[in-house]
Tab-separated table of C-alpha atoms in Angstrom:
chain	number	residue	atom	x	y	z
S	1	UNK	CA	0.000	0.000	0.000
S	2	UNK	CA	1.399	2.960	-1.012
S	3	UNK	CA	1.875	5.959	2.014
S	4	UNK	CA	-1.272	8.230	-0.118
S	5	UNK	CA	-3.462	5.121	0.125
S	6	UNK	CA	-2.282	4.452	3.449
S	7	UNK	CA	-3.158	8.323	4.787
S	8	UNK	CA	-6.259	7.976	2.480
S	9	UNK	CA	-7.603	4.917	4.164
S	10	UNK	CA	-6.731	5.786	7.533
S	11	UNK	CA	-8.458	9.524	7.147
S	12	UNK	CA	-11.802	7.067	7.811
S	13	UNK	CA	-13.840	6.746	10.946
S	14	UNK	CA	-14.390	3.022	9.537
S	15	UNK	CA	-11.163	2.435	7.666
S	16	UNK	CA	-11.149	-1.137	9.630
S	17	UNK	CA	-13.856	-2.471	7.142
S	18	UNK	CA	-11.776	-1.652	3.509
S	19	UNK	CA	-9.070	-4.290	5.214
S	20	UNK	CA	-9.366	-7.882	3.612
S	21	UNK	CA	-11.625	-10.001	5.901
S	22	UNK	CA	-10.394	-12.879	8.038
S	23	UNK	CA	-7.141	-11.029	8.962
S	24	UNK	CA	-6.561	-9.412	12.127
S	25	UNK	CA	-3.272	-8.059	11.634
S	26	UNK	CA	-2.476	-6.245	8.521
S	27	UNK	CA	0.701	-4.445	7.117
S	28	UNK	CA	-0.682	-1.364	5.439
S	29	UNK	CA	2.845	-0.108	4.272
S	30	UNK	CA	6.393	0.511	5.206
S	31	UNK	CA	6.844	0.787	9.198
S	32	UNK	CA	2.304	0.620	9.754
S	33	UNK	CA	0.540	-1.967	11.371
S	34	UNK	CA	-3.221	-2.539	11.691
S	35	UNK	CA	-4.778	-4.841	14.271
S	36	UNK	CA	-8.243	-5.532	13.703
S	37	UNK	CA	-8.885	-8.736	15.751
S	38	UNK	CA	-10.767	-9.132	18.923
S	39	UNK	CA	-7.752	-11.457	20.083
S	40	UNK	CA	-5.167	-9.079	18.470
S	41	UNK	CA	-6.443	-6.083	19.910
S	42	UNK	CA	-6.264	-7.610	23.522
S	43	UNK	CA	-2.696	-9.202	22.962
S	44	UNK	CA	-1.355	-5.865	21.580
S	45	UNK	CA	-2.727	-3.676	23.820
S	46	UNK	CA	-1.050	-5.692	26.855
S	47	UNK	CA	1.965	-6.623	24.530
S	48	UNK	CA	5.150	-4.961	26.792
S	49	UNK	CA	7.064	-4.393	23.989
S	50	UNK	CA	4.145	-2.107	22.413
S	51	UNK	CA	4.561	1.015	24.087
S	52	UNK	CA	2.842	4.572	24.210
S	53	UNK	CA	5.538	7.155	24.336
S	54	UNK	CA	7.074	8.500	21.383
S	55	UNK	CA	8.930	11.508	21.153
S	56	UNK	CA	7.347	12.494	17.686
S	57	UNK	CA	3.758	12.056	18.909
S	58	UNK	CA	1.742	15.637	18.744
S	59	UNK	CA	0.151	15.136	22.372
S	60	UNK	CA	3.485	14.344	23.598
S	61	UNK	CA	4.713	17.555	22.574
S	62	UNK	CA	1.663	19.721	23.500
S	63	UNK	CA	1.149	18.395	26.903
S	64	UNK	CA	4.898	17.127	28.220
S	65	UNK	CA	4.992	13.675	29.869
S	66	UNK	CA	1.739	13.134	30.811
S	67	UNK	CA	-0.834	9.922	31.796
S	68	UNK	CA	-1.411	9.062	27.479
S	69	UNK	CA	2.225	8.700	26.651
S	70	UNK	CA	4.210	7.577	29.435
S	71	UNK	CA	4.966	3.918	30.091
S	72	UNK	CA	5.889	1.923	33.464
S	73	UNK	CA	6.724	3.646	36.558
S	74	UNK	CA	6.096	6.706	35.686
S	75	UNK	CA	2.498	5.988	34.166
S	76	UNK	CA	1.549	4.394	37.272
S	77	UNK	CA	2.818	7.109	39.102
S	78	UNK	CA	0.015	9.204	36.988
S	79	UNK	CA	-2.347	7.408	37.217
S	80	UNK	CA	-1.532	7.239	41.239
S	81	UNK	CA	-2.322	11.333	40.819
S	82	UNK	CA	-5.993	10.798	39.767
S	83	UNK	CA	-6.934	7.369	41.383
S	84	UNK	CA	-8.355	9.639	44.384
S	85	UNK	CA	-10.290	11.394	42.108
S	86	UNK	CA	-11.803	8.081	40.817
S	87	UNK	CA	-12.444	6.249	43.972
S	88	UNK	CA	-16.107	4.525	44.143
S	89	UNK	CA	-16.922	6.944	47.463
S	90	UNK	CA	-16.488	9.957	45.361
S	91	UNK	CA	-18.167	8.793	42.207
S	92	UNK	CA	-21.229	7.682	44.559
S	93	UNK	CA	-21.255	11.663	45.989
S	94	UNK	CA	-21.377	12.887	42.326
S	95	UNK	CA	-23.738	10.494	41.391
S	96	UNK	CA	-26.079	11.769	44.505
S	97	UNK	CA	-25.562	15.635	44.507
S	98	UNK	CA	-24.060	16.633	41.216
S	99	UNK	CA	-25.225	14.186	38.439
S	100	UNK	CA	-29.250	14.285	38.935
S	101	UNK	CA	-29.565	18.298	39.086
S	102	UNK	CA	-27.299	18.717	35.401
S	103	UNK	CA	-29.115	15.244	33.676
S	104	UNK	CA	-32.599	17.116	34.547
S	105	UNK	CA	-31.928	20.633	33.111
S	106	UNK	CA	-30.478	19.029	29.817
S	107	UNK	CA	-33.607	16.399	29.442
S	108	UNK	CA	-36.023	19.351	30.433
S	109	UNK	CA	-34.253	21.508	27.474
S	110	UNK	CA	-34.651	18.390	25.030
S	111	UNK	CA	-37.952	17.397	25.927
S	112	UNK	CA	-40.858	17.525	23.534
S	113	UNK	CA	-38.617	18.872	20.765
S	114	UNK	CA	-36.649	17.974	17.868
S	115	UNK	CA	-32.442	18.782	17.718
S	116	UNK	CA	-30.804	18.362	14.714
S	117	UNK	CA	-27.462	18.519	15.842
S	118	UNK	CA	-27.905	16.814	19.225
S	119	UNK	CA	-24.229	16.535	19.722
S	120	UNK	CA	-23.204	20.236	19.448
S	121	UNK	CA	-26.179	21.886	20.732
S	122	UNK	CA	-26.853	19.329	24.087
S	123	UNK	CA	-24.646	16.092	24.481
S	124	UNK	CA	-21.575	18.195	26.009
S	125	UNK	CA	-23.685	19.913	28.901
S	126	UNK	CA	-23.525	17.038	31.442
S	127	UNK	CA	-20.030	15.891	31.585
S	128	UNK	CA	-18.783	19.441	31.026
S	129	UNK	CA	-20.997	20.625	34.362
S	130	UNK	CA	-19.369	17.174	36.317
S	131	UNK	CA	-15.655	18.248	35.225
S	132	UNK	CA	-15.752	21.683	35.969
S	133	UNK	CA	-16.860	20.987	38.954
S	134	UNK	CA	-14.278	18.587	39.583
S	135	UNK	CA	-11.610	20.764	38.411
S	136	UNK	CA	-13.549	23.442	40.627
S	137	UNK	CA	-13.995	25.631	37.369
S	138	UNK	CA	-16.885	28.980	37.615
S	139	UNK	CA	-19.565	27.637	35.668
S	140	UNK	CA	-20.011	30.833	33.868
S	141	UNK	CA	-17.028	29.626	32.125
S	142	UNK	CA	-18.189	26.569	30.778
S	143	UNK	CA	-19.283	27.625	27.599
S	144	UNK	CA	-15.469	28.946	27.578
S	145	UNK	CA	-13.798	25.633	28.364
S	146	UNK	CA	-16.272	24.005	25.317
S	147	UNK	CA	-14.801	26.876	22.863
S	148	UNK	CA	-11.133	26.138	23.548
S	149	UNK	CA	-11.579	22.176	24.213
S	150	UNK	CA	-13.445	21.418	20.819
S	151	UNK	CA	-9.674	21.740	19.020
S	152	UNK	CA	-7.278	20.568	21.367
S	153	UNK	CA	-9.288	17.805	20.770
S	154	UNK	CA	-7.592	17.055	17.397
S	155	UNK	CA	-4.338	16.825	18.667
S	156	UNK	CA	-5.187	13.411	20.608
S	157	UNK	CA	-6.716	11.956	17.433
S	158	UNK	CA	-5.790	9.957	14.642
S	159	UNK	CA	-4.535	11.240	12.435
S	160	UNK	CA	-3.355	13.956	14.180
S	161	UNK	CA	-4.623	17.707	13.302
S	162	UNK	CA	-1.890	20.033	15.196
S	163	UNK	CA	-2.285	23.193	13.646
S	164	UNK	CA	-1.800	26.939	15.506
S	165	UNK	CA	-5.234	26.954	16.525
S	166	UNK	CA	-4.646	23.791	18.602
S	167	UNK	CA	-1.479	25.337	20.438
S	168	UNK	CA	-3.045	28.002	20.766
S	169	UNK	CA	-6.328	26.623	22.980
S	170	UNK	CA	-3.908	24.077	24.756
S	171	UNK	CA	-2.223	27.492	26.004
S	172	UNK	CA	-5.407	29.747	26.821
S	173	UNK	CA	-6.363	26.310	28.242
S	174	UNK	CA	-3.831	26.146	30.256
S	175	UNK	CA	-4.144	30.024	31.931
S	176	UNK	CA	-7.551	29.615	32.403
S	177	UNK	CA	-6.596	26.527	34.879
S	178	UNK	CA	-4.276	28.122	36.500
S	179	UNK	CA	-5.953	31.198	37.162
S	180	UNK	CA	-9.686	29.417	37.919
S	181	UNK	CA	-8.082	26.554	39.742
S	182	UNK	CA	-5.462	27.888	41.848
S	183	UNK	CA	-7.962	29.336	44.212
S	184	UNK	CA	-9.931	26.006	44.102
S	185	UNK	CA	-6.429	24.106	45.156
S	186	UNK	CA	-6.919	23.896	48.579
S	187	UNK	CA	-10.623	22.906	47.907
S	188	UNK	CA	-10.615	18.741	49.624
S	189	UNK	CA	-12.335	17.641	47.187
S	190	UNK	CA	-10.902	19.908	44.140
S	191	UNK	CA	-8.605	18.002	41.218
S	192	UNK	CA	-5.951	20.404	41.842
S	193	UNK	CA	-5.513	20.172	45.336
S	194	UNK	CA	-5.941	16.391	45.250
S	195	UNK	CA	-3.260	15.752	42.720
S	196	UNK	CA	-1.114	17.848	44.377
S	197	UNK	CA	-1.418	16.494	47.712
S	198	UNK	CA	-1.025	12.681	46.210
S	199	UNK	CA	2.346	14.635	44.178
S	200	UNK	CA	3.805	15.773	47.103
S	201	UNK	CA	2.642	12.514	49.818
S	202	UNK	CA	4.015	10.083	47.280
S	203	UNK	CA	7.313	12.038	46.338
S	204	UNK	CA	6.190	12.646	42.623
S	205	UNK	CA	8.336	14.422	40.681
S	206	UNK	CA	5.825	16.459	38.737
S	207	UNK	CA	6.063	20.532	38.081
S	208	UNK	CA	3.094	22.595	38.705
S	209	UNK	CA	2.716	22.808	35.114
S	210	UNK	CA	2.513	19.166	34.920
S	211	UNK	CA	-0.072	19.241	37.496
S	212	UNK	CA	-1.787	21.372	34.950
S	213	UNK	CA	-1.120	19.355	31.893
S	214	UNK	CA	-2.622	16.358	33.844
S	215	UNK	CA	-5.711	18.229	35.008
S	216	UNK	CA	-6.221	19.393	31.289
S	217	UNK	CA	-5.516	15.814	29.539
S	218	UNK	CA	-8.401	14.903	33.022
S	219	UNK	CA	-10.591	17.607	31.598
S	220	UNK	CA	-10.573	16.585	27.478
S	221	UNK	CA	-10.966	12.835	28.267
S	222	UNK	CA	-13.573	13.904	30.915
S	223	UNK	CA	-15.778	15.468	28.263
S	224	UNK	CA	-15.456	14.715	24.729
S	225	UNK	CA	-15.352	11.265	25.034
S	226	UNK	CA	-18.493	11.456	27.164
S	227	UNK	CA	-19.727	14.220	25.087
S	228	UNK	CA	-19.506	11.710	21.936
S	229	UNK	CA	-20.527	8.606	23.745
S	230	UNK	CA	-23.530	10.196	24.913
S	231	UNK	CA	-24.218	11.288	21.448
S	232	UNK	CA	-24.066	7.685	20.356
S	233	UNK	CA	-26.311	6.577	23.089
S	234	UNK	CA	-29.058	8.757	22.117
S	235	UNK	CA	-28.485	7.839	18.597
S	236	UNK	CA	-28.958	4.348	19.564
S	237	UNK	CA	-32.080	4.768	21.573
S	238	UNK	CA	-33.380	6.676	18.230
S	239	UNK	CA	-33.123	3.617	16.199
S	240	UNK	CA	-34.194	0.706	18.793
S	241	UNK	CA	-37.217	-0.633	18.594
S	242	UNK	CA	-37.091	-0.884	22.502
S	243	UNK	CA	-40.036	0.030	24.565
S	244	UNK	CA	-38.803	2.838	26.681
S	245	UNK	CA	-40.721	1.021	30.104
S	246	UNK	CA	-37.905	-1.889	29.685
S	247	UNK	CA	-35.257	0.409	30.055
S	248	UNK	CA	-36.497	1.255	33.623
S	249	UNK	CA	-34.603	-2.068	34.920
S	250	UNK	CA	-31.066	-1.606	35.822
S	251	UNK	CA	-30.249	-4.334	34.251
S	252	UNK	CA	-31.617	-3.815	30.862
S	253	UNK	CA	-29.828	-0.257	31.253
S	254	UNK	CA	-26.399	-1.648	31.757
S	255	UNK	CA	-27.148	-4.070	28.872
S	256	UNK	CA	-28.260	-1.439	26.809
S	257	UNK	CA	-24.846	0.832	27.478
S	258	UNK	CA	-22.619	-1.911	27.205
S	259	UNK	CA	-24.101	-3.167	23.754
S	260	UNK	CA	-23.784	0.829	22.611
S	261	UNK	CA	-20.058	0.888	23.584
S	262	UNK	CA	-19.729	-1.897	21.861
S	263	UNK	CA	-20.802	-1.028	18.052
S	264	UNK	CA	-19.884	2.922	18.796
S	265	UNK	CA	-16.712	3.003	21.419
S	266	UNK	CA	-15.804	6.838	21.770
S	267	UNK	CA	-12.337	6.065	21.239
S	268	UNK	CA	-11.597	3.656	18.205
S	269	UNK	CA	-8.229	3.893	17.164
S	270	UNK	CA	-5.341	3.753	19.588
S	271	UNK	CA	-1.740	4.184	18.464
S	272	UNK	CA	1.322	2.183	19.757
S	273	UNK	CA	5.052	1.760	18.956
S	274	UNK	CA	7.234	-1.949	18.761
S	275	UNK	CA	10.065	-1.240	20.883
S	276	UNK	CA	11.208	-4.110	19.509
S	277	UNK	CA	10.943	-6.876	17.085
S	278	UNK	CA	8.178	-8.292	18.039
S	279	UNK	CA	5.216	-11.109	17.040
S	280	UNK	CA	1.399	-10.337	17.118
S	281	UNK	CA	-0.040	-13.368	16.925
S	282	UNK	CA	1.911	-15.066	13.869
S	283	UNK	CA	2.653	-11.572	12.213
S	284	UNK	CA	6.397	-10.399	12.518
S	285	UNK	CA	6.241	-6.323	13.305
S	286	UNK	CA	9.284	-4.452	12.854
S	287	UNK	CA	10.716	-2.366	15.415
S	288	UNK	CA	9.950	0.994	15.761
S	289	UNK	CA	6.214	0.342	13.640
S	290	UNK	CA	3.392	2.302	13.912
S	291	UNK	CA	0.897	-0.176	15.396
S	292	UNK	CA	-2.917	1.238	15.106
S	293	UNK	CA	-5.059	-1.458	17.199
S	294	UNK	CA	-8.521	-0.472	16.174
S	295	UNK	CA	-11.208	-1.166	19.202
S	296	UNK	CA	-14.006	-0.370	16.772
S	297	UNK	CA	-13.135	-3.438	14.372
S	298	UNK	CA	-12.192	-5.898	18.009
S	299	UNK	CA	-15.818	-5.087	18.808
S	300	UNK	CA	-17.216	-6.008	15.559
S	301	UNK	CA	-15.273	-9.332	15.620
S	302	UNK	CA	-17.540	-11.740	13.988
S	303	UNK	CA	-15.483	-14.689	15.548
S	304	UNK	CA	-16.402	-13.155	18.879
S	305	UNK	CA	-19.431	-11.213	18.084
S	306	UNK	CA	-21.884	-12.753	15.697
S	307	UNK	CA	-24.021	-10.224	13.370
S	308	UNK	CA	-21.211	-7.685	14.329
S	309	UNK	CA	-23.397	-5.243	12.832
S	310	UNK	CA	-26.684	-5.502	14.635
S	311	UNK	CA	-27.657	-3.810	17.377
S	312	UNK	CA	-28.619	-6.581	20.487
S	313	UNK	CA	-28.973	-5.582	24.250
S	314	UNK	CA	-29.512	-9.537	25.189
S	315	UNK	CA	-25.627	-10.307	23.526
S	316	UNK	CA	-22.520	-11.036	26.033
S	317	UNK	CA	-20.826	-8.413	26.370
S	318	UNK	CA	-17.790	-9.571	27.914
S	319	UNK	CA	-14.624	-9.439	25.362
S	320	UNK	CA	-16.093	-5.936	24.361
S	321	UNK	CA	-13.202	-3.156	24.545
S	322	UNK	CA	-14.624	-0.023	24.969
S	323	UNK	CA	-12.269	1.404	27.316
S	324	UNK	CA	-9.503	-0.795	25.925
S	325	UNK	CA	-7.419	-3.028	28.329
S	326	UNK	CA	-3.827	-3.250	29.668
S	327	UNK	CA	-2.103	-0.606	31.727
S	328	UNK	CA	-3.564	2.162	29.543
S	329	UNK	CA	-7.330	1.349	30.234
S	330	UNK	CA	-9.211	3.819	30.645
S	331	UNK	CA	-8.993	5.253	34.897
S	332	UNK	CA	-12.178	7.461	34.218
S	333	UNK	CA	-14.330	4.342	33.302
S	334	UNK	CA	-16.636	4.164	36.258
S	335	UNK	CA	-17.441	7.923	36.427
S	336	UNK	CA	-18.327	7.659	32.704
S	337	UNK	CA	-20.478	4.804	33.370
S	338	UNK	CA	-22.189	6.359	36.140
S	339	UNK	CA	-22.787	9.601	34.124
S	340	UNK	CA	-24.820	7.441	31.617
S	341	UNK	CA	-26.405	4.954	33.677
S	342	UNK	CA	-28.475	7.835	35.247
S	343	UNK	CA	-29.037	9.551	31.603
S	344	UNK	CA	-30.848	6.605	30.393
S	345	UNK	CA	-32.492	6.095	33.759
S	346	UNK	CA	-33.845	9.653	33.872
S	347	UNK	CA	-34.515	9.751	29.469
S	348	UNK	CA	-36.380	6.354	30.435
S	349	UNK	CA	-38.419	8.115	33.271
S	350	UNK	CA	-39.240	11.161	31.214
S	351	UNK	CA	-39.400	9.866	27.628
S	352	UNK	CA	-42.129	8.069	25.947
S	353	UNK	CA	-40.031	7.631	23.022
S	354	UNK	CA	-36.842	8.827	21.160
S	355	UNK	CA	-36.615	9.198	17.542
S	356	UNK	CA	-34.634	9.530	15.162
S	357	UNK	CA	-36.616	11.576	12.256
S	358	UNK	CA	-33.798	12.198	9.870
S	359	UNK	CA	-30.156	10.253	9.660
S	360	UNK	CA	-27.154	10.108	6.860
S	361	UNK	CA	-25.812	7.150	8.630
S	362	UNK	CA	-22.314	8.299	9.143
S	363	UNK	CA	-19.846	8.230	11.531
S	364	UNK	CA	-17.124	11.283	12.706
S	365	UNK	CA	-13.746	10.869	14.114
S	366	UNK	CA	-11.613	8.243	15.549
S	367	UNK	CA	-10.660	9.425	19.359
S	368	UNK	CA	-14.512	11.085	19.632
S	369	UNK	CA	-16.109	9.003	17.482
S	370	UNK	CA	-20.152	9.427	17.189
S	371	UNK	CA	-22.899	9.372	14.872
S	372	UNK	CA	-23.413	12.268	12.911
S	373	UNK	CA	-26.127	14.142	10.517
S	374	UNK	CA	-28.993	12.659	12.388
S	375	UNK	CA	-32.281	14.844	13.937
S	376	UNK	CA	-33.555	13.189	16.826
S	377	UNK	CA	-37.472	13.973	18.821
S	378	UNK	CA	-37.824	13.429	22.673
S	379	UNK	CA	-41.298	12.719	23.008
S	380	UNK	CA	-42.535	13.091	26.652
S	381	UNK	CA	-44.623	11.129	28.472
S	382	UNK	CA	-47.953	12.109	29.963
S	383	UNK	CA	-46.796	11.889	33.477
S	384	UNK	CA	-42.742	11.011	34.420
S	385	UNK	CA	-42.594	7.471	35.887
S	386	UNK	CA	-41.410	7.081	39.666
């Protein structure tokens, strides 16, 4: 494959399905290597000799070491920085006194009406309001952090898009954190004061700008992933023909969210480097490759997942990879999971029915990935169920 193909192909949301079939590890070209099998995925992305960090890599350079692109020690040691942010208690307080009050302005603004751009206009509000709370951010700002956050974006997907613009929110991002969250530091509960307590009790060497970085990289996962899942998960309840009263149980709501990761994961392409020479399965890759593992094609495994394609809340769920696996799995899982568990639960309270009245069918984005040009109609019901 020549290296315009290659950039051609991989320019595609879905470039996993123009591969040859019954592969799951491809060479697309000199030094590239795709991995497109369930088995694959999960063997590269805990390989040891597949690594994150690369010196070249545009996030790398934006944001200085930080959680994405270090490896070993010193990612533990990040992730040891937000793991008190993440515990279960303080998920269960969010999900209690923060969640509920931001899920019920955003259904009462969608309710009864049609959105045509649900994902612009609506799906950012709640996990914005959670992490600027977290990071102890004014609210008035919001709409401030969305403006600068929507283009730094770019620079963590794939292909990369680092242009001035992207520098140039990643520094106004920056200021804004330390000026809003200095004052917050101090806060218990605040990001910035709880990172930098866990810094300085476990001897981490990390600047105050680091601090920063890590609060930001907190912030963009935070919200545009959740931004875009929750776009998908609307999508989703657009085209099922699932009676909203089933959706009530739990259980069916878990199903229902897992099954939705599962055909649209926010994040579908993740990028490593062979330290080494090194085997994926049977497949010699050359040191220093590009490996893209793509989580959207492990999920649509046929060998694993039969009808890939169809949407089925009863399936197992289990070898799914949303939030892919390994030492770089996803820390911010269970908040993200909370955040949509009581979405459905209140859409399923409030909602007769969700529609989708117009849809293209086409999907934006590798690292946000979501449906897009779709309208979508929240009808209510006559009286919200208890």
């Amino acid at each position: 494959m020549t290296a315009v193909d290659q950039n051609t192909l991989l320019s595609r949301p879905d470039w996993y399905r123009r591969l040859p079939a019954g592969k799951d590890v491809h060479l697309l070209g000199t030094g590239v290597v795709a991995v497109t099998g369930n088995r694959a995925a999960r063997e590269a992305l805990t390989h040891p000799g597949l690594v994150a960090d690369h010196p070249l890599k545009a996030s790398s350079r934006a944001f200085g070491p930080n959680v994405l692109d270090c490896d070993g020690a010193r990612h533990r040691e990040f992730r040891a920085l937000l793991a008190p942010i993440l515990a279960a208690g303080r998920i269960e307080r969010w999900r209690r006194l923060l969640m509920p009050g931001l899920i019920d302005a955003l259904v009462d603004d969608v309710l009864g009406r049609e959105t045509e751009d649900f994902y612009r206009d609506h799906a950012h509000r709640v996990p914005y309001g959670i992490v600027c709370t977290i990071l102890g951010v004014d609210r008035s700002l919001e709409g401030r952090f969305h403006e600068l956050t929507r283009p730094l974006a770019r620079l963590l997907d794939y292909p990369t898009e680092e242009t001035e613009a992207t520098h140039a929110s990643m520094a106004a991002l920056l200021a804004l954190l330390g000026e809003e969250c200095r004052a917050e530091s101090l806060r218990p509960d605040s990001l910035l004061g709880t990172i930098e307590r866990t810094r300085d009790r476990k001897g981490i060497a990390l600047t105050d700008e680091e601090v920063r970085s890590t609060a930001l990289l907190f912030f963009l996962a935070g919200t545009e992933t959740s931004s875009a899942f929750i776009t998908s998960m609307v999508y989703c309840l657009g085209r099922s023909i699932m009676d909203m009263d089933e959706l009530l149980d739990e259980s069916v709501r878990d199903a229902f969210i897992e099954e939705t990761l599962r055909l649209y994961p926010p994040v579908q392409t993740i990028a490593r480097f062979a330290e080494a020479d090194l085997l994926l399965g049977d497949v010699p890759v050359p040191r220093h490759s590009l490996v893209l593992v793509s989580l959207a094609a492990a999920n649509r495994d046929p060998e694993i997942f039969p009808h890939p394609g169809r949407f089925d809340v009863g399936r197992a769920t289990k070898a799914s990879v949303p939030f892919s696996v390994g030492p770089h799995s996803c820390p911010g899982a269970p908040l993200a999971k909370t955040e949509f568990m009581l979405l459905l639960e209140t859409l399923a309270r409030r909602c007769a029915q969700v529609s989708i009245t117009g849809d293209r069918v086409l999907l934006e984005s590798q690292s946000f990935s979501r449906p897009v040009g779709f309208s979508v109609r929240f009808q209510p019901r006559s009286k919200d169920v208890c």
